[in-house]
Amino acid sequence: MSNQPRHIAIIMDGNGRWAEAQGKNRSAGHEKGSETVRTITTYCAAHPEITHLTLYAFSTENWKRPKLEVEFLMKLLEKYLKKELPTYLDNNIRFHPIGDLSVFSPSLHQTIESVREETEGCTGLVQNLALNYGGRDEILRAVHTLQTSNESITIESLTAHLDCEIDVDLLIRTGGDHRISNFLLWQSAYAELFFTDTLWPEFTSDELGQIISQFKKIERRFGGVN
Ligand code: IPE
Ligand code: IPE
Ligand code: MG
């Protein structure tokens, strides 16, 4: 029996390098990358065996970038969510933001909340969008919640307080680097890792399909023997 990747997570990297290679500024890469987000999300929504897609859009470390780039990314996110609401609804996709959202501007916060609420009844793919997300921050927030409520700390109770409770089956990073960059540290304990040199703006459904085909051939042992 072949594996089905139920939860796919993607580190969407390479927007800046794509833009620079085109002689454009980094913002153009982010803009183009947002089109890939739509393409890949609708592809996953059309494959019901995929139940969750988690996309790394902005890390807790990305605040170190130039102010103008950060501002552009915040505006792009707000624009994307407003524009793509029909895409979520038409494809039965539930939007679920993960990360520490408390730092965003009231206007962005409101847009995030409204798309979350409007898609709450969608029963198809769950798109977790990682915004001001860091794996360490997520684990720390979960531990604080457990401490405050005086719950015992177990693998199950800690998992239940994470932003994302579902283990990752397939973790993909575009853009040629081989690192995790603080993404889904807990949930990727037994993820299959795939790295591609393709820059995120050029990543296609075809390439995702090829990666999924390779994933299906892997013997996953989870520490046991087959
Ligand atoms: C990923 O692309 C998008 C974000 C981190 C927001 P980058 O902006 O990191 O692109 P490169 O890695 O500089 O090419
Ligand atoms: C990881 O990409 C974060 C996102 C894709 C949102 P970065 O470009 O920020 O990661 P590093 O700095 O190369 O590790
Ligand atoms: Mg990068």
Short mmCIF file of C-alpha atoms and ligand atoms in Angstrom, two decimals:
data_model
loop_
_atom_site.label_atom_id
_atom_site.label_comp_id
_atom_site.label_asym_id
_atom_site.label_seq_id
_atom_site.Cartn_x
_atom_site.Cartn_y
_atom_site.Cartn_z
CA MET A 1 0.00 0.00 0.00
CA SER A 2 1.40 3.40 -0.93
CA ASN A 3 1.59 6.34 1.45
CA GLN A 4 -0.73 9.26 0.96
CA PRO A 5 0.58 12.62 2.15
CA ARG A 6 -2.29 13.95 4.22
CA HIS A 7 -0.42 16.94 5.61
CA ILE A 8 1.94 18.77 3.25
CA ALA A 9 4.02 21.67 4.58
CA ILE A 10 6.00 24.03 2.36
CA ILE A 11 8.79 26.51 3.10
CA MET A 12 8.11 28.91 0.23
CA ASP A 13 11.62 30.25 -0.37
CA GLY A 14 13.31 32.06 -3.26
CA ASN A 15 11.02 35.00 -4.04
CA GLY A 16 13.83 37.56 -3.66
CA ARG A 17 16.30 35.65 -5.81
CA TRP A 18 13.68 35.10 -8.50
CA ALA A 19 13.05 38.86 -8.67
CA GLU A 20 16.75 39.74 -8.68
CA ALA A 21 17.34 37.32 -11.56
CA GLN A 22 14.63 39.19 -13.52
CA GLY A 23 16.23 42.57 -12.74
CA LYS A 24 13.25 43.45 -10.55
CA ASN A 25 13.03 44.40 -6.90
CA ARG A 26 12.28 41.81 -4.22
CA SER A 27 8.66 42.94 -3.93
CA ALA A 28 7.97 41.69 -7.47
CA GLY A 29 9.12 38.26 -6.32
CA HIS A 30 6.72 38.27 -3.38
CA GLU A 31 3.88 39.37 -5.65
CA LYS A 32 4.61 36.56 -8.11
CA GLY A 33 5.05 34.13 -5.21
CA SER A 34 1.52 34.93 -4.03
CA GLU A 35 0.20 33.60 -7.35
CA THR A 36 2.02 30.32 -6.68
CA VAL A 37 0.27 30.20 -3.29
CA ARG A 38 -3.09 30.26 -5.06
CA THR A 39 -2.05 27.64 -7.66
CA ILE A 40 -0.62 25.18 -5.14
CA THR A 41 -3.50 25.63 -2.69
CA THR A 42 -6.18 24.94 -5.31
CA TYR A 43 -4.19 21.93 -6.58
CA CYS A 44 -4.16 20.47 -3.05
CA ALA A 45 -7.86 21.28 -2.61
CA ALA A 46 -8.59 19.23 -5.75
CA HIS A 47 -6.86 16.20 -4.20
CA PRO A 48 -9.04 15.12 -1.28
CA GLU A 49 -6.41 12.76 0.14
CA ILE A 50 -4.51 15.93 1.11
CA THR A 51 -6.32 17.26 4.17
CA HIS A 52 -3.89 19.96 5.37
CA LEU A 53 -1.50 22.31 3.59
CA THR A 54 0.71 24.46 5.80
CA LEU A 55 2.52 27.33 4.08
CA TYR A 56 5.35 29.32 5.68
CA ALA A 57 4.58 32.92 4.72
CA PHE A 58 6.33 35.01 7.41
CA SER A 59 8.64 33.79 10.18
CA THR A 60 9.31 35.25 13.63
CA GLU A 61 12.78 36.04 12.24
CA ASN A 62 11.56 37.84 9.10
CA TRP A 63 11.08 41.08 11.09
CA LYS A 64 14.87 41.48 10.66
CA ARG A 65 14.31 42.40 7.00
CA PRO A 66 14.35 46.01 5.76
CA LYS A 67 11.32 47.97 6.98
CA LEU A 68 10.07 48.58 3.44
CA GLU A 69 10.12 44.86 2.59
CA VAL A 70 8.25 43.99 5.80
CA GLU A 71 5.66 46.70 5.07
CA PHE A 72 5.24 45.41 1.54
CA LEU A 73 4.72 41.85 2.78
CA MET A 74 2.05 42.97 5.27
CA LYS A 75 0.18 44.90 2.54
CA LEU A 76 0.49 41.98 0.14
CA LEU A 77 -0.92 39.61 2.73
CA GLU A 78 -3.92 41.82 3.35
CA LYS A 79 -4.51 42.28 -0.38
CA TYR A 80 -4.15 38.55 -1.03
CA LEU A 81 -6.65 37.54 1.65
CA LYS A 82 -9.25 40.07 0.50
CA LYS A 83 -8.86 39.13 -3.16
CA GLU A 84 -8.74 35.37 -2.66
CA LEU A 85 -11.77 34.98 -0.38
CA PRO A 86 -13.82 33.66 -3.35
CA THR A 87 -11.05 31.14 -4.14
CA TYR A 88 -11.27 29.79 -0.58
CA LEU A 89 -15.07 29.58 -0.71
CA ASP A 90 -15.37 28.20 -4.27
CA ASN A 91 -12.88 25.43 -3.51
CA ASN A 92 -14.25 24.62 -0.02
CA ILE A 93 -10.90 25.59 1.59
CA ARG A 94 -10.76 26.55 5.26
CA PHE A 95 -8.26 29.30 6.05
CA HIS A 96 -6.52 28.74 9.37
CA PRO A 97 -3.76 31.17 10.37
CA ILE A 98 -1.01 29.87 12.66
CA GLY A 99 1.63 31.88 14.52
CA ASP A 100 1.50 34.77 16.96
CA LEU A 101 -1.00 37.12 15.32
CA SER A 102 -1.10 39.56 18.25
CA VAL A 103 1.60 41.79 16.73
CA PHE A 104 -0.18 42.59 13.47
CA SER A 105 -1.88 45.94 12.81
CA PRO A 106 -5.59 46.12 13.74
CA SER A 107 -6.54 46.30 10.06
CA LEU A 108 -4.52 43.22 9.05
CA HIS A 109 -5.70 41.41 12.16
CA GLN A 110 -9.29 42.13 11.21
CA THR A 111 -8.81 40.87 7.64
CA ILE A 112 -7.18 37.66 8.91
CA GLU A 113 -10.03 37.11 11.37
CA SER A 114 -12.75 37.82 8.83
CA VAL A 115 -11.36 35.34 6.24
CA ARG A 116 -10.93 32.78 9.03
CA GLU A 117 -14.55 33.24 10.10
CA GLU A 118 -15.98 33.34 6.58
CA THR A 119 -14.30 30.05 5.64
CA GLU A 120 -15.00 28.31 8.96
CA GLY A 121 -17.77 26.21 7.41
CA CYS A 122 -15.58 24.93 4.55
CA THR A 123 -15.06 21.19 4.87
CA GLY A 124 -12.34 20.50 2.28
CA LEU A 125 -8.64 21.33 2.50
CA VAL A 126 -7.40 23.22 5.57
CA GLN A 127 -4.84 25.82 4.55
CA ASN A 128 -2.71 26.73 7.56
CA LEU A 129 -0.96 29.98 6.75
CA ALA A 130 2.07 30.53 8.99
CA LEU A 131 2.23 34.23 9.89
CA ASN A 132 4.72 35.56 12.41
CA TYR A 133 5.29 31.87 12.99
CA GLY A 134 8.28 30.20 14.61
CA GLY A 135 8.42 26.58 15.77
CA ARG A 136 10.20 27.55 19.00
CA ASP A 137 7.71 30.34 19.72
CA GLU A 138 4.79 27.97 19.10
CA ILE A 139 6.18 25.35 21.52
CA LEU A 140 6.95 28.01 24.14
CA ARG A 141 3.41 29.45 23.93
CA ALA A 142 1.97 25.94 24.32
CA VAL A 143 4.14 25.28 27.39
CA HIS A 144 3.04 28.60 28.95
CA THR A 145 -0.62 27.67 28.39
CA LEU A 146 -0.06 24.30 30.06
CA GLN A 147 1.71 25.95 33.00
CA THR A 148 -1.06 28.51 33.48
CA SER A 149 -3.79 25.88 33.42
CA ASN A 150 -1.74 23.56 35.63
CA GLU A 151 -2.16 20.68 33.19
CA SER A 152 0.33 17.85 33.23
CA ILE A 153 2.90 18.06 30.46
CA THR A 154 2.66 15.10 28.11
CA ILE A 155 3.27 14.71 24.39
CA GLU A 156 -0.51 14.71 23.86
CA SER A 157 -1.31 17.73 26.05
CA LEU A 158 1.50 19.78 24.54
CA THR A 159 0.45 18.85 21.01
CA ALA A 160 -3.13 19.87 21.80
CA HIS A 161 -1.98 23.41 22.65
CA LEU A 162 0.10 23.94 19.52
CA ASP A 163 -1.24 26.17 16.72
CA CYS A 164 -1.08 23.12 14.44
CA GLU A 165 -1.79 19.73 16.02
CA ILE A 166 -1.33 17.57 12.94
CA ASP A 167 1.96 15.79 12.17
CA VAL A 168 3.55 16.68 8.84
CA ASP A 169 3.88 13.85 6.32
CA LEU A 170 5.72 15.71 3.57
CA LEU A 171 7.86 18.81 4.11
CA ILE A 172 9.07 20.65 1.00
CA ARG A 173 11.48 23.58 0.78
CA THR A 174 11.89 25.45 -2.49
CA GLY A 175 14.80 27.79 -3.28
CA GLY A 176 17.75 25.40 -2.94
CA ASP A 177 18.63 25.65 0.75
CA HIS A 178 18.57 22.58 2.97
CA ARG A 179 17.29 23.86 6.27
CA ILE A 180 14.14 24.07 8.36
CA SER A 181 14.41 27.75 9.42
CA ASN A 182 12.29 27.24 12.57
CA PHE A 183 9.27 25.76 10.74
CA LEU A 184 6.99 23.13 12.37
CA LEU A 185 9.80 21.72 14.55
CA TRP A 186 7.51 19.52 16.67
CA GLN A 187 5.16 18.39 13.90
CA SER A 188 7.98 17.41 11.49
CA ALA A 189 9.49 14.80 13.82
CA TYR A 190 8.82 12.08 11.22
CA ALA A 191 8.19 14.15 8.10
CA GLU A 192 9.74 13.12 4.80
CA LEU A 193 11.94 16.02 3.64
CA PHE A 194 12.17 17.20 0.04
CA PHE A 195 14.34 20.08 -1.17
CA THR A 196 14.10 21.55 -4.65
CA ASP A 197 16.25 24.21 -6.34
CA THR A 198 13.14 25.66 -7.98
CA LEU A 199 12.46 29.17 -6.70
CA TRP A 200 8.97 29.55 -5.19
CA PRO A 201 7.58 31.83 -7.95
CA GLU A 202 8.43 29.08 -10.47
CA PHE A 203 7.18 26.13 -8.44
CA THR A 204 4.31 24.34 -10.23
CA SER A 205 1.56 21.83 -9.51
CA ASP A 206 3.41 19.45 -11.86
CA GLU A 207 6.51 19.55 -9.67
CA LEU A 208 4.41 19.08 -6.54
CA GLY A 209 2.76 16.09 -8.23
CA GLN A 210 6.21 14.60 -8.99
CA ILE A 211 7.32 15.07 -5.37
CA ILE A 212 4.10 13.40 -4.15
CA SER A 213 4.76 10.44 -6.49
CA GLN A 214 8.24 10.03 -4.98
CA PHE A 215 6.84 10.37 -1.47
CA LYS A 216 4.40 7.53 -2.14
CA LYS A 217 7.30 5.13 -2.81
CA ILE A 218 9.02 5.77 0.53
CA GLU A 219 8.92 3.10 3.19
CA ARG A 220 8.04 4.97 6.38
CA ARG A 221 9.10 3.02 9.45
CA PHE A 222 8.62 5.51 12.32
CA GLY A 223 11.40 3.79 14.21
CA GLY A 224 10.00 0.29 13.72
CA VAL A 225 10.94 -2.42 11.24
CA ASN A 226 8.90 -3.47 8.24
C1 IPE B 1 10.51 33.66 0.83
O1 IPE B 1 11.33 34.23 -0.14
C2 IPE B 1 9.41 34.61 1.26
C3 IPE B 1 9.53 35.12 2.64
C4 IPE B 1 10.42 34.74 3.51
C5 IPE B 1 8.56 36.10 3.05
P1 IPE B 1 12.58 35.10 0.26
O2 IPE B 1 12.16 36.52 0.37
O3 IPE B 1 13.26 34.57 1.46
O4 IPE B 1 13.49 34.93 -1.04
P2 IPE B 1 15.06 34.73 -1.08
O5 IPE B 1 15.37 33.54 -0.22
O6 IPE B 1 15.68 35.98 -0.56
O7 IPE B 1 15.35 34.47 -2.51
C1 IPE B 2 12.02 30.90 5.62
O1 IPE B 2 12.69 31.58 4.63
C2 IPE B 2 10.78 31.67 6.03
C3 IPE B 2 9.71 31.69 5.04
C4 IPE B 2 9.69 31.08 3.89
C5 IPE B 2 8.57 32.47 5.43
P1 IPE B 2 13.88 32.60 4.96
O2 IPE B 2 14.38 33.08 3.66
O3 IPE B 2 13.42 33.60 5.95
O4 IPE B 2 14.90 31.62 5.69
P2 IPE B 2 16.49 31.70 5.86
O5 IPE B 2 16.80 33.06 6.43
O6 IPE B 2 17.07 31.52 4.50
O7 IPE B 2 16.83 30.56 6.77
MG MG B 3 14.76 33.20 1.73
#
